[in-house]
CSV table of C-alpha atoms in Angstrom, one decimal:
chain,number,residue,atom,x,y,z
A,1,MET,CA,35.9,26.5,-12.6
A,2,GLU,CA,32.5,26.3,-10.5
A,3,GLU,CA,30.7,23.9,-11.9
A,4,ASN,CA,34.3,21.3,-10.6
A,5,LEU,CA,33.5,22.5,-7.4
A,6,LYS,CA,33.5,20.4,-4.4
A,7,ILE,CA,30.5,21.9,-2.3
A,8,PRO,CA,30.9,20.8,1.5
A,9,ALA,CA,27.5,20.0,2.6
A,10,HIS,CA,27.4,21.7,5.0
A,11,VAL,CA,28.5,25.4,5.8
A,12,ALA,CA,28.6,27.2,9.0
A,13,LEU,CA,28.7,31.3,8.9
A,14,ILE,CA,29.7,34.5,11.9
A,15,LEU,CA,28.2,36.9,10.4
A,16,ASP,CA,30.4,40.0,11.5
A,17,GLY,CA,30.2,44.1,10.7
A,18,ASN,CA,27.0,45.0,10.3
A,19,GLY,CA,27.5,47.5,12.2
A,20,ARG,CA,30.9,48.7,11.2
A,21,TRP,CA,29.6,48.1,7.9
A,22,ALA,CA,27.4,51.0,9.0
A,23,LYS,CA,29.4,52.7,10.4
A,24,LYS,CA,32.3,53.2,6.7
A,25,ARG,CA,29.1,55.1,5.8
A,26,GLY,CA,27.7,57.2,8.8
A,27,LEU,CA,24.4,55.0,9.5
A,28,PRO,CA,23.0,53.7,12.1
A,29,ARG,CA,23.9,50.4,13.3
A,30,GLN,CA,20.3,49.6,13.2
A,31,LEU,CA,20.7,50.4,9.1
A,32,GLY,CA,24.0,47.7,9.2
A,33,HIS,CA,21.5,45.3,10.5
A,34,LYS,CA,18.7,45.8,8.2
A,35,LYS,CA,21.5,45.4,5.0
A,36,GLY,CA,22.4,42.4,7.1
A,37,CYS,CA,19.0,41.3,6.1
A,38,GLU,CA,19.0,41.3,2.6
A,39,THR,CA,22.1,38.9,2.6
A,40,VAL,CA,21.0,36.9,4.1
A,41,GLU,CA,18.8,36.5,2.1
A,42,GLN,CA,19.5,36.9,-1.3
A,43,ILE,CA,23.1,34.1,0.7
A,44,VAL,CA,20.2,31.8,1.6
A,45,GLU,CA,19.0,31.4,-2.2
A,46,ASP,CA,22.9,31.5,-3.4
A,47,ALA,CA,23.4,28.3,-1.4
A,48,ALA,CA,20.3,26.9,-2.1
A,49,ARG,CA,21.7,27.0,-5.8
A,50,LEU,CA,24.7,26.0,-6.0
A,51,GLY,CA,24.0,22.5,-4.3
A,52,ILE,CA,25.0,23.6,0.0
A,53,ARG,CA,22.7,20.6,1.8
A,54,TYR,CA,22.6,22.4,4.5
A,55,LEU,CA,23.7,26.2,5.9
A,56,THR,CA,23.7,27.5,9.9
A,57,VAL,CA,24.1,31.1,10.9
A,58,TYR,CA,25.1,32.8,14.3
A,59,GLY,CA,22.0,35.1,14.3
A,60,PHE,CA,21.5,36.2,18.1
A,61,SER,CA,23.8,35.5,20.0
A,62,THR,CA,23.1,34.7,23.9
A,63,GLU,CA,26.1,37.4,24.6
A,64,ASN,CA,24.2,39.8,22.5
A,65,TRP,CA,21.0,40.3,25.3
A,66,LYS,CA,24.0,42.6,26.7
A,67,ARG,CA,24.4,45.2,23.3
A,68,PRO,CA,22.2,48.6,24.1
A,69,ALA,CA,19.0,48.1,24.8
A,70,GLU,CA,17.7,50.5,21.8
A,71,GLU,CA,19.4,48.2,19.7
A,72,VAL,CA,18.6,44.3,21.1
A,73,GLY,CA,14.9,46.4,20.6
A,74,ALA,CA,15.2,47.4,16.9
A,75,LEU,CA,16.8,43.8,15.9
A,76,MET,CA,13.7,42.6,16.8
A,77,GLN,CA,11.9,44.1,15.6
A,78,LEU,CA,14.0,43.4,12.1
A,79,PHE,CA,13.1,39.2,13.5
A,80,ARG,CA,10.3,40.0,13.4
A,81,TYR,CA,9.9,41.2,9.3
A,82,TYR,CA,12.6,39.5,8.8
A,83,ALA,CA,10.9,35.8,9.5
A,84,LYS,CA,7.2,36.6,7.7
A,85,ARG,CA,10.1,37.6,4.3
A,86,LEU,CA,12.3,34.6,5.2
A,87,LEU,CA,9.3,32.4,5.3
A,88,LYS,CA,7.5,33.4,1.4
A,89,ILE,CA,11.7,33.0,0.0
A,90,ALA,CA,11.9,29.1,1.4
A,91,LYS,CA,8.7,28.7,0.0
A,92,ALA,CA,9.8,29.8,-2.5
A,93,ASN,CA,13.6,27.7,-2.7
A,94,ASN,CA,12.4,24.6,-1.0
A,95,VAL,CA,14.2,25.6,2.2
A,96,ARG,CA,13.1,23.6,5.6
A,97,VAL,CA,14.2,26.4,8.3
A,98,ARG,CA,15.4,24.9,11.6
A,99,MET,CA,15.6,27.6,15.1
A,100,ILE,CA,18.6,26.3,17.5
A,101,GLY,CA,19.6,28.1,21.0
A,102,GLU,CA,17.0,28.3,23.3
A,103,ARG,CA,14.0,30.9,21.7
A,104,SER,CA,12.0,31.4,25.6
A,105,ARG,CA,14.0,35.3,26.0
A,106,PHE,CA,11.7,36.0,23.2
A,107,ALA,CA,8.6,37.8,23.6
A,108,PRO,CA,6.0,35.5,22.7
A,109,ASP,CA,5.0,36.7,18.8
A,110,ILE,CA,8.9,36.5,18.1
A,111,VAL,CA,8.4,32.3,19.6
A,112,GLU,CA,4.9,31.7,16.6
A,113,GLY,CA,6.5,33.7,14.4
A,114,ILE,CA,10.6,30.8,15.2
A,115,ASP,CA,7.9,27.6,15.7
A,116,SER,CA,5.4,28.9,12.4
A,117,LEU,CA,8.8,28.9,10.4
A,118,GLU,CA,10.2,25.8,11.0
A,119,ARG,CA,6.2,24.4,11.1
A,120,GLU,CA,5.8,25.2,7.0
A,121,THR,CA,8.7,24.8,5.9
A,122,LYS,CA,9.1,21.4,7.7
A,123,ASP,CA,8.7,19.4,4.1
A,124,ASN,CA,10.7,21.1,2.0
A,125,THR,CA,13.1,18.9,0.4
A,126,GLY,CA,15.9,21.5,-0.7
A,127,LEU,CA,18.6,23.0,1.8
A,128,THR,CA,18.4,23.0,5.4
A,129,PHE,CA,19.0,26.4,7.1
A,130,VAL,CA,19.9,26.0,10.2
A,131,ILE,CA,19.9,29.9,12.0
A,132,ALA,CA,20.8,30.2,15.9
A,133,VAL,CA,18.9,32.4,17.9
A,134,ASN,CA,19.4,33.6,21.8
A,135,TYR,CA,22.7,30.7,20.7
A,136,GLY,CA,25.7,30.6,22.7
A,137,GLY,CA,27.6,27.1,22.6
A,138,ARG,CA,28.7,26.7,26.3
A,139,ASP,CA,24.7,27.1,27.1
A,140,GLU,CA,23.8,24.1,24.4
A,141,LEU,CA,26.4,22.4,26.6
A,142,THR,CA,24.9,23.2,29.5
A,143,ARG,CA,21.7,22.5,28.5
A,144,ALA,CA,23.0,18.8,27.6
A,145,VAL,CA,24.4,17.9,30.0
A,146,ARG,CA,22.0,19.4,33.0
A,147,LYS,CA,18.8,17.1,29.7
A,148,LEU,CA,21.8,14.0,30.9
A,149,ALA,CA,22.5,14.1,34.0
A,150,ALA,CA,18.5,14.1,34.6
A,151,ASP,CA,18.2,10.8,32.3
A,152,CYS,CA,20.3,9.4,34.7
A,153,CYS,CA,19.0,10.2,38.2
A,154,ALA,CA,15.6,9.0,36.3
A,155,GLY,CA,17.3,5.8,35.3
A,156,LYS,CA,17.3,6.2,31.6
A,157,LEU,CA,20.8,6.5,30.8
A,158,GLU,CA,23.5,4.8,32.5
A,159,PRO,CA,25.9,6.7,33.1
A,160,SER,CA,29.0,3.9,31.9
A,161,ALA,CA,26.4,4.3,28.9
A,162,ILE,CA,27.6,7.7,27.3
A,163,THR,CA,29.4,8.0,24.9
A,164,GLU,CA,29.9,10.6,22.3
A,165,GLN,CA,27.9,9.4,20.1
A,166,VAL,CA,24.8,10.2,23.0
A,167,VAL,CA,26.5,13.6,23.7
A,168,ASN,CA,25.6,14.7,20.4
A,169,SER,CA,22.3,13.0,20.6
A,170,TYR,CA,21.2,16.3,24.2
A,171,LEU,CA,22.4,19.3,21.5
A,172,ASP,CA,20.5,21.0,19.2
A,173,THR,CA,21.6,20.7,16.0
A,174,ALA,CA,21.9,16.1,16.9
A,175,ASP,CA,20.4,15.6,13.3
A,176,ILE,CA,21.5,18.0,11.8
A,177,PRO,CA,25.2,16.9,10.1
A,178,ASP,CA,28.5,19.3,11.3
A,179,PRO,CA,29.8,21.6,9.5
A,180,ASP,CA,31.8,21.2,6.5
A,181,LEU,CA,33.7,24.6,6.7
A,182,LEU,CA,32.8,27.0,9.1
A,183,ILE,CA,33.1,30.7,7.1
A,184,ARG,CA,33.5,34.3,9.0
A,185,THR,CA,34.0,37.5,7.6
A,186,SER,CA,34.7,40.6,9.1
A,187,GLY,CA,38.4,38.9,9.4
A,188,GLU,CA,37.9,39.0,12.9
A,189,ILE,CA,39.8,35.3,14.5
A,190,ARG,CA,38.2,34.3,16.9
A,191,LEU,CA,35.0,31.0,17.7
A,192,SER,CA,32.5,33.3,19.8
A,193,ASN,CA,31.1,31.1,21.7
A,194,TYR,CA,29.9,29.4,18.0
A,195,LEU,CA,28.8,25.4,17.8
A,196,LEU,CA,32.1,24.6,20.3
A,197,TRP,CA,30.9,20.9,20.0
A,198,GLN,CA,30.5,20.8,16.0
A,199,LEU,CA,33.1,22.7,14.8
A,200,ALA,CA,35.2,20.6,15.8
A,201,TYR,CA,36.9,19.0,11.9
A,202,SER,CA,35.7,22.0,11.1
A,203,GLU,CA,37.5,23.5,8.1
A,204,ILE,CA,37.8,27.9,8.8
A,205,TYR,CA,38.0,30.0,6.1
A,206,ILE,CA,38.0,34.2,7.0
A,207,THR,CA,37.6,36.9,5.4
A,208,ASP,CA,38.0,40.8,5.9
A,209,CYS,CA,34.9,41.7,3.6
A,210,LEU,CA,32.1,42.5,6.0
A,211,TRP,CA,28.5,40.7,6.7
A,212,PRO,CA,26.5,42.8,4.4
A,213,ASP,CA,29.2,42.9,1.5
A,214,PHE,CA,28.9,39.4,0.9
A,215,ASN,CA,27.8,38.1,-2.4
A,216,ARG,CA,27.7,35.2,-4.2
A,217,ASP,CA,31.3,35.5,-5.4
A,218,GLU,CA,32.5,35.5,-1.5
A,219,LEU,CA,31.4,32.4,-0.9
A,220,ILE,CA,32.7,30.1,-4.1
A,221,LYS,CA,36.4,32.2,-3.2
A,222,ALA,CA,35.7,30.3,0.2
A,223,ILE,CA,35.0,26.7,-1.3
A,224,GLU,CA,37.5,27.1,-3.1
A,225,GLN,CA,39.7,27.6,-0.5
A,226,PHE,CA,37.5,25.1,1.1
A,227,ASN,CA,38.2,22.6,-1.9
A,228,GLN,CA,42.9,23.4,-1.8
A,229,ARG,CA,42.0,22.0,2.4
A,230,ASP,CA,44.5,18.3,3.1
A,231,ARG,CA,40.6,17.3,5.1
A,232,ARG,CA,41.7,14.3,7.3
A,233,PHE,CA,40.5,13.2,11.2
A,234,GLY,CA,42.8,12.3,13.1
A,235,GLY,CA,45.9,11.8,10.5
A,236,VAL,CA,43.6,9.6,7.7
A,237,LYS,CA,42.4,12.0,4.5
A,238,ALA,CA,38.9,12.3,3.8
């Protein structure tokens, strides 16, 4: 029964299958992305009600810029539209919104929208909804190494003092616990440069369900599977 489930504190999602969902229905890819955004809205509410403390989604990767210009442009317009909707949803559900990734490449109005979402929800105490935008795990690690190197050169940090905890403190997710569970939709079995440091000990759940079809029942299935895992860290059961 659902009430007996151990709810993971942090769930990470790779939202895969928007394009395939649209293609199956003879629709433009943009409509698949639109439906995918609507699914995100609902899953944020579902996750908050289930008691998940952190939900991180892969919104737009550093590699997504390589997509056709028309598709990238459509994604940017969707982001502008749903940033405003997300603010209403966040306020209604006591959700705090965080963005990770390198946001400076976006248009100024999109950056302002991101800043506004974070600013206006920072005091909310419920679910923390983390959106990875212009994010890539290797890019995050590269940026962290640059900051580390600069601090070492400036004498702020001795190389011998660098530990895993220090490295973690330079990441975009420094104040966010690592995911307990990663869910990837559409049946693909790869990390796609997502949270490479943070997913080191996460349980991974793959479903053939395309992201626009993902719902509360699918989320519960993933959590049920998570509950069946024998969580071990270095040979010690969690």
